[in-house]
Structure formats: C-alpha cells, structure tokens
C-alpha cells in the first residue's frame, strides 16, 4: 500500500512553474514505486509472459513482454518501438523520457520580456518574469517530429514501418520501406538480456549501399552529471552530457552510479554511432532552463541492395551490488 501511495504522488503528474513532469527525478521516483509494487504483485499472481493491453487508453493495444528481470512495453504500429523498458532489480524505467512539445511559455522565450511586461503596479510574479538559467536557442524549442521511443529504424531518411506481427513466444514484426526494402525485427528476453535482431533485404538488382539506422532513448539518472560514464570498445568517452561520435564499435557500456548499475550493449556487426543528450526546455521560478531527459544513441550500419543482412543488438542490464 505504501508503494501504491508513493506511485500516486502528484508532483510528477502535472506541469507548471515549479517543476512537474519535466523534472526527471520526480518521474523516476514514481516509476521506482510502480516497479517495486509491480514486482510484488507478480510474486502473488503471475502474469502472462506476453499480453496485449491498451495502457494509454488511445484505442490501440500495446504489447507487454516480460520476465522476472525485465519488461518491455511495445507500441506495435507504425514503429514497433519500445515505449517502456523496465528493470526490476534497478527499479528503473530506461524508457522514461519526454519528447519536446510546443509549450505556451515558449512564446515568452521567443518574443522576450518586451512582449510580456509586468503590470506597472506591484511586483512581477514568477510567472511574469523573463530570465534564463541556461542559453536557449530557437532549435531548442523545436518540437520532436517522432516519439522518443527506443528501437525506431530508418533506411537513409525513410522511416521503417511495421504492419504485421506474430507473437508465438516473443514479439516479432515485419515491415519495410515502401516496396524497396523488407525488414523484420524480433525482441527476445532471457534473464537480464534483451536481444533485438533484424533481417534487412532488398530485391532491387542494382547494387547500392544505404544506411540502416536504429535510435535509442535511454533515461540515465545521472543525466549530464559526473556519475555517468560512457565507454566504447573499453575506451572512456566521457559523460552523457556532450555529443560523441564513434565508428566500428562492437561494445558500448553506459555506467551510472545514480542508477546503481550499467547497460552493456553488444553489436554484430560492429556499429557506427553517435550520442547526444536529449534536452527539453522547462520553466522554473529561477528562469527558463534546459534539462537533460535522456541519452539519445543513434546506431548506423551499411546495407546493400541485392543481398540480405542480419544485424544483432544485445543489451545486458546489470545491477551493482
């Protein structure tokens, strides 16, 4: 009951001047309680390993796929992407992030104080003051064109869409890009490992190299602080708060002392990649500021028409101690 009440703490469910849903640590505390509660309920009454439920009540069912260690919530169409990625040992949702939306207070940032002068009498409230805790550009206010879900794919600039799914024992999706490319994607959970395997092929006879890309959004609790460390092929790349680019990488490790664990990503074949902090603009009593919501990780492989390609991503979620 205590976990249920903590999961209902209202601070993370609203948005306004003093924080709310834009503050990752508030959302994280709620998810922490939800996952503690869910793990206890699963010990009382076991759920099916794979089931469909309309969790967000939009009329379209999501897939819930879980074992005793990890849980994926997948939105089948059009991207077959992971909306929620829970680790029960860490009591953490790796998919806990926000897309950038066009907020009403963005107009005050764009037009400045002159367009929103405080009343001539009295002291301006925190709602009327125009101040900045961090530099904010027009690009920072641009809404995201796609949801911030993990394992979304593109071939060159065209999004891969999935229209068919089969669920014998694990989620398996089929789709592609127009009539040019066929793509299948399968998720598999074994203990604390998630495996995502792709098969990509094109029937076009003319040989041409294109790029197959997959994007992940990973909610790392240390954000851009010193407790987060990024490693590629065993070499330190620094923290999560700066853009990084790498090539021919077979292993990426994301260590997070605040989370109390790490994510170990293996790739076959090796991957070209780039990462960057995913930032949103929030309003606080101290002014407008950018807040890191997640680490965005873009993965890139070369694929060639006229032949089939198999790509494998394996993610191990490790809890320290």
PDB file of C-alpha atoms in Angstrom:
ATOM      1  CA  UNK A   1       0.000   0.000   0.000  1.00  0.00           C
ATOM      2  CA  UNK A   2       2.876   2.389   0.747  1.00  0.00           C
ATOM      3  CA  UNK A   3       4.322   1.781  -2.736  1.00  0.00           C
ATOM      4  CA  UNK A   4       0.898   2.409  -4.288  1.00  0.00           C
ATOM      5  CA  UNK A   5       0.552   5.729  -2.487  1.00  0.00           C
ATOM      6  CA  UNK A   6       4.098   6.773  -3.423  1.00  0.00           C
ATOM      7  CA  UNK A   7       3.327   5.953  -7.065  1.00  0.00           C
ATOM      8  CA  UNK A   8       0.400   8.379  -6.868  1.00  0.00           C
ATOM      9  CA  UNK A   9       2.489  11.342  -5.619  1.00  0.00           C
ATOM     10  CA  UNK A  10       1.108  14.201  -7.666  1.00  0.00           C
ATOM     11  CA  UNK A  11       4.311  16.208  -8.197  1.00  0.00           C
ATOM     12  CA  UNK A  12       5.303  14.272 -11.336  1.00  0.00           C
ATOM     13  CA  UNK A  13       1.815  14.243 -12.881  1.00  0.00           C
ATOM     14  CA  UNK A  14       1.413  17.950 -13.593  1.00  0.00           C
ATOM     15  CA  UNK A  15       3.390  20.670 -15.322  1.00  0.00           C
ATOM     16  CA  UNK A  16       3.854  24.229 -14.216  1.00  0.00           C
ATOM     17  CA  UNK A  17       6.246  26.814 -12.881  1.00  0.00           C
ATOM     18  CA  UNK A  18       7.750  24.700 -10.106  1.00  0.00           C
ATOM     19  CA  UNK A  19       8.675  21.563 -11.988  1.00  0.00           C
ATOM     20  CA  UNK A  20       6.263  18.714 -12.512  1.00  0.00           C
ATOM     21  CA  UNK A  21       6.577  16.148 -15.273  1.00  0.00           C
ATOM     22  CA  UNK A  22       9.604  17.863 -16.867  1.00  0.00           C
ATOM     23  CA  UNK A  23      11.799  17.011 -13.867  1.00  0.00           C
ATOM     24  CA  UNK A  24      13.296  13.536 -14.423  1.00  0.00           C
ATOM     25  CA  UNK A  25      13.943  12.826 -10.753  1.00  0.00           C
ATOM     26  CA  UNK A  26      10.237  13.290  -9.935  1.00  0.00           C
ATOM     27  CA  UNK A  27       9.148  10.876 -12.668  1.00  0.00           C
ATOM     28  CA  UNK A  28      11.897   8.456 -11.652  1.00  0.00           C
ATOM     29  CA  UNK A  29      10.642   8.357  -8.054  1.00  0.00           C
ATOM     30  CA  UNK A  30       7.142   7.473  -9.283  1.00  0.00           C
ATOM     31  CA  UNK A  31       8.424   4.746 -11.624  1.00  0.00           C
ATOM     32  CA  UNK A  32      10.606   3.414  -8.801  1.00  0.00           C
ATOM     33  CA  UNK A  33       7.491   2.921  -6.666  1.00  0.00           C
ATOM     34  CA  UNK A  34       5.443   1.489  -9.557  1.00  0.00           C
ATOM     35  CA  UNK A  35       8.106  -1.119 -10.332  1.00  0.00           C
ATOM     36  CA  UNK A  36       8.527  -2.114  -6.688  1.00  0.00           C
ATOM     37  CA  UNK A  37       4.768  -2.566  -6.485  1.00  0.00           C
ATOM     38  CA  UNK A  38       4.509  -4.440  -9.789  1.00  0.00           C
ATOM     39  CA  UNK A  39       7.270  -6.875  -8.795  1.00  0.00           C
ATOM     40  CA  UNK A  40       5.459  -7.654  -5.545  1.00  0.00           C
ATOM     41  CA  UNK A  41       2.144  -8.203  -7.345  1.00  0.00           C
ATOM     42  CA  UNK A  42       3.831 -10.534  -9.852  1.00  0.00           C
ATOM     43  CA  UNK A  43       5.043 -12.696  -6.979  1.00  0.00           C
ATOM     44  CA  UNK A  44       1.445 -13.005  -5.759  1.00  0.00           C
ATOM     45  CA  UNK A  45      -0.214 -13.603  -9.131  1.00  0.00           C
ATOM     46  CA  UNK A  46       1.901 -14.389 -12.180  1.00  0.00           C
ATOM     47  CA  UNK A  47       1.101 -12.542 -15.419  1.00  0.00           C
ATOM     48  CA  UNK A  48       1.394 -13.971 -18.933  1.00  0.00           C
ATOM     49  CA  UNK A  49       4.850 -13.521 -20.441  1.00  0.00           C
ATOM     50  CA  UNK A  50       3.274 -11.787 -23.433  1.00  0.00           C
ATOM     51  CA  UNK A  51      -0.056  -9.949 -23.466  1.00  0.00           C
ATOM     52  CA  UNK A  52      -1.837  -7.030 -25.132  1.00  0.00           C
ATOM     53  CA  UNK A  53      -3.385  -4.145 -23.198  1.00  0.00           C
ATOM     54  CA  UNK A  54      -4.363  -0.580 -24.107  1.00  0.00           C
ATOM     55  CA  UNK A  55      -2.286   1.011 -21.361  1.00  0.00           C
ATOM     56  CA  UNK A  56      -2.514   4.616 -22.571  1.00  0.00           C
ATOM     57  CA  UNK A  57      -6.221   4.287 -23.471  1.00  0.00           C
ATOM     58  CA  UNK A  58      -5.822   5.587 -27.023  1.00  0.00           C
ATOM     59  CA  UNK A  59      -7.789   2.721 -28.557  1.00  0.00           C
ATOM     60  CA  UNK A  60      -4.670   0.833 -29.701  1.00  0.00           C
ATOM     61  CA  UNK A  61      -3.235  -2.019 -27.660  1.00  0.00           C
ATOM     62  CA  UNK A  62       0.379  -2.104 -26.501  1.00  0.00           C
ATOM     63  CA  UNK A  63       2.359  -5.329 -26.103  1.00  0.00           C
ATOM     64  CA  UNK A  64       3.650  -6.211 -22.630  1.00  0.00           C
ATOM     65  CA  UNK A  65       6.551  -8.657 -22.759  1.00  0.00           C
ATOM     66  CA  UNK A  66       8.365  -9.540 -19.550  1.00  0.00           C
ATOM     67  CA  UNK A  67      10.263 -11.993 -17.412  1.00  0.00           C
ATOM     68  CA  UNK A  68      11.190 -11.724 -13.735  1.00  0.00           C
ATOM     69  CA  UNK A  69      14.025  -9.283 -14.532  1.00  0.00           C
ATOM     70  CA  UNK A  70      12.986  -7.051 -17.438  1.00  0.00           C
ATOM     71  CA  UNK A  71       9.806  -5.736 -19.047  1.00  0.00           C
ATOM     72  CA  UNK A  72       9.215  -4.170 -22.452  1.00  0.00           C
ATOM     73  CA  UNK A  73       6.119  -2.238 -23.440  1.00  0.00           C
ATOM     74  CA  UNK A  74       5.992  -2.045 -27.232  1.00  0.00           C
ATOM     75  CA  UNK A  75       3.764   0.066 -29.457  1.00  0.00           C
ATOM     76  CA  UNK A  76       3.189  -2.233 -32.476  1.00  0.00           C
ATOM     77  CA  UNK A  77       2.421   0.296 -35.210  1.00  0.00           C
ATOM     78  CA  UNK A  78       3.909   2.002 -37.029  1.00  0.00           C
ATOM     79  CA  UNK A  79       7.395   1.694 -35.479  1.00  0.00           C
ATOM     80  CA  UNK A  80       7.168  -1.440 -33.278  1.00  0.00           C
ATOM     81  CA  UNK A  81       9.296   0.593 -30.855  1.00  0.00           C
ATOM     82  CA  UNK A  82       9.842   0.224 -27.111  1.00  0.00           C
ATOM     83  CA  UNK A  83       7.863   2.766 -25.096  1.00  0.00           C
ATOM     84  CA  UNK A  84       8.868   1.460 -21.672  1.00  0.00           C
ATOM     85  CA  UNK A  85      11.898  -0.634 -20.718  1.00  0.00           C
ATOM     86  CA  UNK A  86      11.787  -1.655 -17.067  1.00  0.00           C
ATOM     87  CA  UNK A  87      14.486  -3.268 -14.945  1.00  0.00           C
ATOM     88  CA  UNK A  88      13.050  -4.654 -11.711  1.00  0.00           C
ATOM     89  CA  UNK A  89      16.422  -5.061  -9.948  1.00  0.00           C
ATOM     90  CA  UNK A  90      17.180  -1.362 -10.512  1.00  0.00           C
ATOM     91  CA  UNK A  91      13.528  -0.318 -10.118  1.00  0.00           C
ATOM     92  CA  UNK A  92      14.142   1.876 -13.160  1.00  0.00           C
ATOM     93  CA  UNK A  93      12.419   2.539 -16.487  1.00  0.00           C
ATOM     94  CA  UNK A  94      15.100   3.110 -19.133  1.00  0.00           C
ATOM     95  CA  UNK A  95      12.393   4.497 -21.427  1.00  0.00           C
ATOM     96  CA  UNK A  96      11.418   7.292 -19.025  1.00  0.00           C
ATOM     97  CA  UNK A  97      11.854  10.402 -21.181  1.00  0.00           C
ATOM     98  CA  UNK A  98       9.821  13.180 -22.802  1.00  0.00           C
ATOM     99  CA  UNK A  99       9.504  14.411 -26.364  1.00  0.00           C
ATOM    100  CA  UNK A 100       9.841  18.167 -26.912  1.00  0.00           C
ATOM    101  CA  UNK A 101       6.444  19.823 -27.316  1.00  0.00           C
ATOM    102  CA  UNK A 102       5.482  23.393 -28.129  1.00  0.00           C
ATOM    103  CA  UNK A 103       4.689  24.791 -24.682  1.00  0.00           C
ATOM    104  CA  UNK A 104       2.736  28.019 -24.140  1.00  0.00           C
ATOM    105  CA  UNK A 105       5.656  29.658 -22.317  1.00  0.00           C
ATOM    106  CA  UNK A 106       7.857  29.226 -25.393  1.00  0.00           C
ATOM    107  CA  UNK A 107       6.226  32.384 -26.787  1.00  0.00           C
ATOM    108  CA  UNK A 108       7.685  34.367 -23.899  1.00  0.00           C
ATOM    109  CA  UNK A 109      11.135  32.973 -24.730  1.00  0.00           C
ATOM    110  CA  UNK A 110      10.773  33.764 -28.449  1.00  0.00           C
ATOM    111  CA  UNK A 111       9.424  37.309 -28.000  1.00  0.00           C
ATOM    112  CA  UNK A 112      11.290  38.305 -24.863  1.00  0.00           C
ATOM    113  CA  UNK A 113      10.357  40.489 -21.984  1.00  0.00           C
ATOM    114  CA  UNK A 114       9.148  43.414 -24.103  1.00  0.00           C
ATOM    115  CA  UNK A 115       6.087  41.487 -25.236  1.00  0.00           C
ATOM    116  CA  UNK A 116       5.239  40.390 -21.690  1.00  0.00           C
ATOM    117  CA  UNK A 117       5.856  43.366 -19.486  1.00  0.00           C
ATOM    118  CA  UNK A 118       4.798  43.090 -15.857  1.00  0.00           C
ATOM    119  CA  UNK A 119       1.944  45.263 -14.598  1.00  0.00           C
ATOM    120  CA  UNK A 120       3.012  48.817 -13.809  1.00  0.00           C
ATOM    121  CA  UNK A 121       1.955  48.449 -10.176  1.00  0.00           C
ATOM    122  CA  UNK A 122       3.241  45.835  -7.753  1.00  0.00           C
ATOM    123  CA  UNK A 123       5.947  43.256  -8.011  1.00  0.00           C
ATOM    124  CA  UNK A 124       6.058  40.917 -11.003  1.00  0.00           C
ATOM    125  CA  UNK A 125       5.241  37.328 -10.132  1.00  0.00           C
ATOM    126  CA  UNK A 126       7.497  34.425 -11.036  1.00  0.00           C
ATOM    127  CA  UNK A 127       5.067  33.683 -13.870  1.00  0.00           C
ATOM    128  CA  UNK A 128       5.716  37.113 -15.451  1.00  0.00           C
ATOM    129  CA  UNK A 129       9.481  37.412 -15.058  1.00  0.00           C
ATOM    130  CA  UNK A 130      11.715  36.643 -18.042  1.00  0.00           C
ATOM    131  CA  UNK A 131      15.049  35.158 -17.011  1.00  0.00           C
ATOM    132  CA  UNK A 132      17.299  32.380 -18.251  1.00  0.00           C
ATOM    133  CA  UNK A 133      19.267  29.835 -16.228  1.00  0.00           C
ATOM    134  CA  UNK A 134      20.829  28.474 -19.451  1.00  0.00           C
ATOM    135  CA  UNK A 135      21.221  29.739 -23.008  1.00  0.00           C
ATOM    136  CA  UNK A 136      18.259  28.718 -25.182  1.00  0.00           C
ATOM    137  CA  UNK A 137      18.227  28.823 -28.968  1.00  0.00           C
ATOM    138  CA  UNK A 138      15.373  28.536 -31.477  1.00  0.00           C
ATOM    139  CA  UNK A 139      16.490  24.958 -32.182  1.00  0.00           C
ATOM    140  CA  UNK A 140      15.940  24.058 -28.509  1.00  0.00           C
ATOM    141  CA  UNK A 141      12.254  24.980 -28.908  1.00  0.00           C
ATOM    142  CA  UNK A 142      11.633  22.821 -31.991  1.00  0.00           C
ATOM    143  CA  UNK A 143       9.169  20.000 -31.192  1.00  0.00           C
ATOM    144  CA  UNK A 144      10.284  16.424 -31.837  1.00  0.00           C
ATOM    145  CA  UNK A 145       8.923  15.057 -35.110  1.00  0.00           C
ATOM    146  CA  UNK A 146       8.816  11.481 -33.805  1.00  0.00           C
ATOM    147  CA  UNK A 147       8.150   9.973 -30.360  1.00  0.00           C
ATOM    148  CA  UNK A 148      11.168   9.404 -28.124  1.00  0.00           C
ATOM    149  CA  UNK A 149      10.922   5.604 -28.148  1.00  0.00           C
ATOM    150  CA  UNK A 150      13.743   3.085 -28.496  1.00  0.00           C
ATOM    151  CA  UNK A 151      14.447   0.856 -31.475  1.00  0.00           C
ATOM    152  CA  UNK A 152      12.979   3.093 -34.165  1.00  0.00           C
ATOM    153  CA  UNK A 153      14.522   2.451 -37.565  1.00  0.00           C
ATOM    154  CA  UNK A 154      15.278   4.298 -40.802  1.00  0.00           C
ATOM    155  CA  UNK A 155      16.884   3.369 -44.105  1.00  0.00           C
ATOM    156  CA  UNK A 156      18.632   6.517 -45.205  1.00  0.00           C
ATOM    157  CA  UNK A 157      15.976   9.145 -44.389  1.00  0.00           C
ATOM    158  CA  UNK A 158      12.896   6.928 -44.804  1.00  0.00           C
ATOM    159  CA  UNK A 159      11.270   5.520 -41.663  1.00  0.00           C
ATOM    160  CA  UNK A 160      10.781   1.766 -41.468  1.00  0.00           C
ATOM    161  CA  UNK A 161       7.120   0.962 -40.754  1.00  0.00           C
ATOM    162  CA  UNK A 162       5.770  -2.334 -39.491  1.00  0.00           C
ATOM    163  CA  UNK A 163       2.328  -3.639 -40.356  1.00  0.00           C
ATOM    164  CA  UNK A 164       2.399  -7.298 -39.328  1.00  0.00           C
ATOM    165  CA  UNK A 165       3.289  -9.001 -36.087  1.00  0.00           C
ATOM    166  CA  UNK A 166       3.440 -12.583 -34.855  1.00  0.00           C
ATOM    167  CA  UNK A 167       3.585 -13.489 -31.185  1.00  0.00           C
ATOM    168  CA  UNK A 168       4.354 -17.191 -30.750  1.00  0.00           C
ATOM    169  CA  UNK A 169       6.719 -16.711 -27.797  1.00  0.00           C
ATOM    170  CA  UNK A 170       8.285 -13.268 -28.388  1.00  0.00           C
ATOM    171  CA  UNK A 171       7.313 -10.114 -30.315  1.00  0.00           C
ATOM    172  CA  UNK A 172       8.245 -10.423 -34.000  1.00  0.00           C
ATOM    173  CA  UNK A 173       7.378  -7.683 -36.519  1.00  0.00           C
ATOM    174  CA  UNK A 174       7.531  -7.460 -40.312  1.00  0.00           C
ATOM    175  CA  UNK A 175       7.563  -4.315 -42.428  1.00  0.00           C
ATOM    176  CA  UNK A 176       9.873  -2.244 -44.546  1.00  0.00           C
ATOM    177  CA  UNK A 177      10.249   0.912 -46.624  1.00  0.00           C
ATOM    178  CA  UNK A 178       7.764   1.173 -49.499  1.00  0.00           C
ATOM    179  CA  UNK A 179       8.387  -1.675 -51.952  1.00  0.00           C
ATOM    180  CA  UNK A 180      12.158  -1.309 -51.810  1.00  0.00           C
ATOM    181  CA  UNK A 181      13.182  -2.848 -48.504  1.00  0.00           C
ATOM    182  CA  UNK A 182      11.811  -5.655 -46.332  1.00  0.00           C
ATOM    183  CA  UNK A 183      12.680  -5.521 -42.626  1.00  0.00           C
ATOM    184  CA  UNK A 184      11.871  -7.909 -39.786  1.00  0.00           C
ATOM    185  CA  UNK A 185      12.513  -7.193 -36.103  1.00  0.00           C
ATOM    186  CA  UNK A 186      12.341  -9.602 -33.178  1.00  0.00           C
ATOM    187  CA  UNK A 187      12.681  -8.899 -29.437  1.00  0.00           C
ATOM    188  CA  UNK A 188      13.847 -11.653 -27.063  1.00  0.00           C
ATOM    189  CA  UNK A 189      14.234 -11.503 -23.266  1.00  0.00           C
ATOM    190  CA  UNK A 190      16.423 -14.026 -21.431  1.00  0.00           C
ATOM    191  CA  UNK A 191      17.215 -13.249 -17.783  1.00  0.00           C
ATOM    192  CA  UNK A 192      18.713  -9.709 -17.758  1.00  0.00           C
ATOM    193  CA  UNK A 193      19.440  -9.700 -21.529  1.00  0.00           C
ATOM    194  CA  UNK A 194      17.400  -8.086 -24.273  1.00  0.00           C
ATOM    195  CA  UNK A 195      18.230  -9.149 -27.826  1.00  0.00           C
ATOM    196  CA  UNK A 196      16.910  -7.272 -30.853  1.00  0.00           C
ATOM    197  CA  UNK A 197      17.648  -8.929 -34.170  1.00  0.00           C
ATOM    198  CA  UNK A 198      16.915  -7.557 -37.619  1.00  0.00           C
ATOM    199  CA  UNK A 199      16.842  -9.038 -41.101  1.00  0.00           C
ATOM    200  CA  UNK A 200      17.065  -6.434 -43.876  1.00  0.00           C
ATOM    201  CA  UNK A 201      16.898  -7.185 -47.578  1.00  0.00           C
ATOM    202  CA  UNK A 202      16.067  -5.555 -50.892  1.00  0.00           C
ATOM    203  CA  UNK A 203      15.047  -7.207 -54.160  1.00  0.00           C
ATOM    204  CA  UNK A 204      16.498  -4.367 -56.231  1.00  0.00           C
ATOM    205  CA  UNK A 205      19.064  -5.725 -58.676  1.00  0.00           C
ATOM    206  CA  UNK A 206      21.114  -2.561 -58.939  1.00  0.00           C
ATOM    207  CA  UNK A 207      23.801  -2.671 -56.249  1.00  0.00           C
ATOM    208  CA  UNK A 208      23.596   0.356 -53.999  1.00  0.00           C
ATOM    209  CA  UNK A 209      24.783   0.988 -50.432  1.00  0.00           C
ATOM    210  CA  UNK A 210      22.428   2.688 -47.992  1.00  0.00           C
ATOM    211  CA  UNK A 211      22.345   3.300 -44.245  1.00  0.00           C
ATOM    212  CA  UNK A 212      20.228   1.330 -41.785  1.00  0.00           C
ATOM    213  CA  UNK A 213      19.752   3.265 -38.551  1.00  0.00           C
ATOM    214  CA  UNK A 214      18.224   2.445 -35.198  1.00  0.00           C
ATOM    215  CA  UNK A 215      17.693   5.044 -32.456  1.00  0.00           C
ATOM    216  CA  UNK A 216      17.540   4.537 -28.698  1.00  0.00           C
ATOM    217  CA  UNK A 217      16.492   6.931 -25.943  1.00  0.00           C
ATOM    218  CA  UNK A 218      17.945   5.804 -22.611  1.00  0.00           C
ATOM    219  CA  UNK A 219      16.948   7.515 -19.375  1.00  0.00           C
ATOM    220  CA  UNK A 220      20.208   7.653 -17.426  1.00  0.00           C
ATOM    221  CA  UNK A 221      19.549   9.083 -13.928  1.00  0.00           C
ATOM    222  CA  UNK A 222      22.922  10.832 -13.646  1.00  0.00           C
ATOM    223  CA  UNK A 223      21.961  12.896 -16.733  1.00  0.00           C
ATOM    224  CA  UNK A 224      24.875  15.224 -17.529  1.00  0.00           C
ATOM    225  CA  UNK A 225      26.433  14.874 -14.072  1.00  0.00           C
ATOM    226  CA  UNK A 226      29.778  13.245 -13.187  1.00  0.00           C
ATOM    227  CA  UNK A 227      28.219   9.930 -12.072  1.00  0.00           C
ATOM    228  CA  UNK A 228      27.625   8.826 -15.674  1.00  0.00           C
ATOM    229  CA  UNK A 229      30.417   7.321 -17.790  1.00  0.00           C
ATOM    230  CA  UNK A 230      30.325   6.258 -21.458  1.00  0.00           C
ATOM    231  CA  UNK A 231      32.707   3.556 -22.761  1.00  0.00           C
ATOM    232  CA  UNK A 232      33.143   2.291 -26.349  1.00  0.00           C
ATOM    233  CA  UNK A 233      35.331  -0.773 -27.007  1.00  0.00           C
ATOM    234  CA  UNK A 234      36.674  -0.360 -23.483  1.00  0.00           C
ATOM    235  CA  UNK A 235      37.771   3.265 -24.002  1.00  0.00           C
ATOM    236  CA  UNK A 236      36.255   6.087 -21.956  1.00  0.00           C
ATOM    237  CA  UNK A 237      34.259   8.609 -23.996  1.00  0.00           C
ATOM    238  CA  UNK A 238      33.438  10.912 -21.078  1.00  0.00           C
ATOM    239  CA  UNK A 239      29.980  11.560 -19.631  1.00  0.00           C
ATOM    240  CA  UNK A 240      26.476  11.604 -21.094  1.00  0.00           C
ATOM    241  CA  UNK A 241      26.120  15.374 -21.397  1.00  0.00           C
ATOM    242  CA  UNK A 242      28.195  16.041 -24.543  1.00  0.00           C
ATOM    243  CA  UNK A 243      27.742  14.896 -28.155  1.00  0.00           C
ATOM    244  CA  UNK A 244      30.058  11.982 -29.046  1.00  0.00           C
ATOM    245  CA  UNK A 245      30.686  10.125 -32.293  1.00  0.00           C
ATOM    246  CA  UNK A 246      32.362   6.764 -32.875  1.00  0.00           C
ATOM    247  CA  UNK A 247      32.937   4.137 -35.537  1.00  0.00           C
ATOM    248  CA  UNK A 248      33.451   0.358 -35.804  1.00  0.00           C
ATOM    249  CA  UNK A 249      32.299  -0.332 -32.260  1.00  0.00           C
ATOM    250  CA  UNK A 250      31.300  -3.776 -31.007  1.00  0.00           C
ATOM    251  CA  UNK A 251      30.599  -2.840 -27.371  1.00  0.00           C
ATOM    252  CA  UNK A 252      29.203   0.238 -25.614  1.00  0.00           C
ATOM    253  CA  UNK A 253      28.952   0.388 -21.818  1.00  0.00           C
ATOM    254  CA  UNK A 254      26.893   3.036 -20.014  1.00  0.00           C
ATOM    255  CA  UNK A 255      27.812   3.188 -16.310  1.00  0.00           C
ATOM    256  CA  UNK A 256      25.536   5.143 -13.997  1.00  0.00           C
ATOM    257  CA  UNK A 257      26.294   5.356 -10.283  1.00  0.00           C
ATOM    258  CA  UNK A 258      22.966   7.080  -9.559  1.00  0.00           C
ATOM    259  CA  UNK A 259      21.095   4.223 -11.247  1.00  0.00           C
ATOM    260  CA  UNK A 260      23.272   1.721  -9.385  1.00  0.00           C
ATOM    261  CA  UNK A 261      24.123  -0.282 -12.478  1.00  0.00           C
ATOM    262  CA  UNK A 262      25.156  -0.281 -16.109  1.00  0.00           C
ATOM    263  CA  UNK A 263      23.906  -1.117 -19.599  1.00  0.00           C
ATOM    264  CA  UNK A 264      26.217  -3.212 -21.757  1.00  0.00           C
ATOM    265  CA  UNK A 265      25.401  -3.090 -25.487  1.00  0.00           C
ATOM    266  CA  UNK A 266      26.934  -5.570 -27.950  1.00  0.00           C
ATOM    267  CA  UNK A 267      26.635  -5.232 -31.732  1.00  0.00           C
ATOM    268  CA  UNK A 268      27.093  -7.706 -34.564  1.00  0.00           C
ATOM    269  CA  UNK A 269      28.302  -6.480 -36.980  1.00  0.00           C
ATOM    270  CA  UNK A 270      30.158  -3.549 -35.334  1.00  0.00           C
ATOM    271  CA  UNK A 271      28.306  -0.255 -35.485  1.00  0.00           C
ATOM    272  CA  UNK A 272      28.999   3.375 -36.272  1.00  0.00           C
ATOM    273  CA  UNK A 273      27.278   5.530 -33.682  1.00  0.00           C
ATOM    274  CA  UNK A 274      26.721   8.954 -32.265  1.00  0.00           C
ATOM    275  CA  UNK A 275      25.205  10.033 -28.973  1.00  0.00           C
ATOM    276  CA  UNK A 276      23.864  13.306 -27.618  1.00  0.00           C
ATOM    277  CA  UNK A 277      21.874  14.491 -24.625  1.00  0.00           C
ATOM    278  CA  UNK A 278      18.151  14.800 -25.304  1.00  0.00           C
ATOM    279  CA  UNK A 279      17.140  18.158 -23.799  1.00  0.00           C
ATOM    280  CA  UNK A 280      13.832  19.897 -23.151  1.00  0.00           C
ATOM    281  CA  UNK A 281      13.170  23.479 -22.065  1.00  0.00           C
ATOM    282  CA  UNK A 282      11.460  23.905 -18.733  1.00  0.00           C
ATOM    283  CA  UNK A 283      10.213  26.865 -16.712  1.00  0.00           C
ATOM    284  CA  UNK A 284      11.163  27.273 -13.071  1.00  0.00           C
ATOM    285  CA  UNK A 285      10.963  30.047 -10.522  1.00  0.00           C
ATOM    286  CA  UNK A 286      14.631  30.801 -11.294  1.00  0.00           C
ATOM    287  CA  UNK A 287      14.065  31.095 -15.038  1.00  0.00           C
ATOM    288  CA  UNK A 288      13.969  29.063 -18.232  1.00  0.00           C
ATOM    289  CA  UNK A 289      16.416  26.173 -18.448  1.00  0.00           C
ATOM    290  CA  UNK A 290      17.368  23.148 -20.497  1.00  0.00           C
ATOM    291  CA  UNK A 291      17.038  19.807 -18.719  1.00  0.00           C
ATOM    292  CA  UNK A 292      18.541  16.533 -19.907  1.00  0.00           C
ATOM    293  CA  UNK A 293      15.812  13.922 -20.211  1.00  0.00           C
ATOM    294  CA  UNK A 294      17.726  11.004 -21.760  1.00  0.00           C
ATOM    295  CA  UNK A 295      20.747   9.915 -23.738  1.00  0.00           C
ATOM    296  CA  UNK A 296      19.971   9.630 -27.456  1.00  0.00           C
ATOM    297  CA  UNK A 297      22.015   6.942 -29.159  1.00  0.00           C
ATOM    298  CA  UNK A 298      21.965   6.624 -32.967  1.00  0.00           C
ATOM    299  CA  UNK A 299      23.278   3.344 -34.419  1.00  0.00           C
ATOM    300  CA  UNK A 300      24.296   3.090 -38.067  1.00  0.00           C
ATOM    301  CA  UNK A 301      25.158   0.185 -40.391  1.00  0.00           C
ATOM    302  CA  UNK A 302      25.759  -0.007 -44.138  1.00  0.00           C
ATOM    303  CA  UNK A 303      23.313  -2.229 -46.046  1.00  0.00           C
ATOM    304  CA  UNK A 304      23.428  -3.119 -49.705  1.00  0.00           C
ATOM    305  CA  UNK A 305      20.664  -3.800 -52.183  1.00  0.00           C
ATOM    306  CA  UNK A 306      20.519  -7.250 -53.723  1.00  0.00           C
ATOM    307  CA  UNK A 307      21.542  -9.111 -50.559  1.00  0.00           C
ATOM    308  CA  UNK A 308      20.202  -9.957 -47.091  1.00  0.00           C
ATOM    309  CA  UNK A 309      21.702  -8.525 -43.918  1.00  0.00           C
ATOM    310  CA  UNK A 310      21.377  -9.702 -40.320  1.00  0.00           C
ATOM    311  CA  UNK A 311      22.002  -7.212 -37.502  1.00  0.00           C
ATOM    312  CA  UNK A 312      22.037  -8.105 -33.818  1.00  0.00           C
ATOM    313  CA  UNK A 313      21.858  -5.810 -30.785  1.00  0.00           C
ATOM    314  CA  UNK A 314      22.186  -7.344 -27.329  1.00  0.00           C
ATOM    315  CA  UNK A 315      21.617  -5.255 -24.222  1.00  0.00           C
ATOM    316  CA  UNK A 316      22.544  -6.528 -20.765  1.00  0.00           C
ATOM    317  CA  UNK A 317      21.208  -4.575 -17.786  1.00  0.00           C
ATOM    318  CA  UNK A 318      23.444  -5.093 -14.738  1.00  0.00           C
ATOM    319  CA  UNK A 319      22.630  -4.026 -11.179  1.00  0.00           C
ATOM    320  CA  UNK A 320      25.664  -3.352  -8.982  1.00  0.00           C
ATOM    321  CA  UNK A 321      25.835  -4.918  -5.571  1.00  0.00           C
TER     322      UNK A 321
END
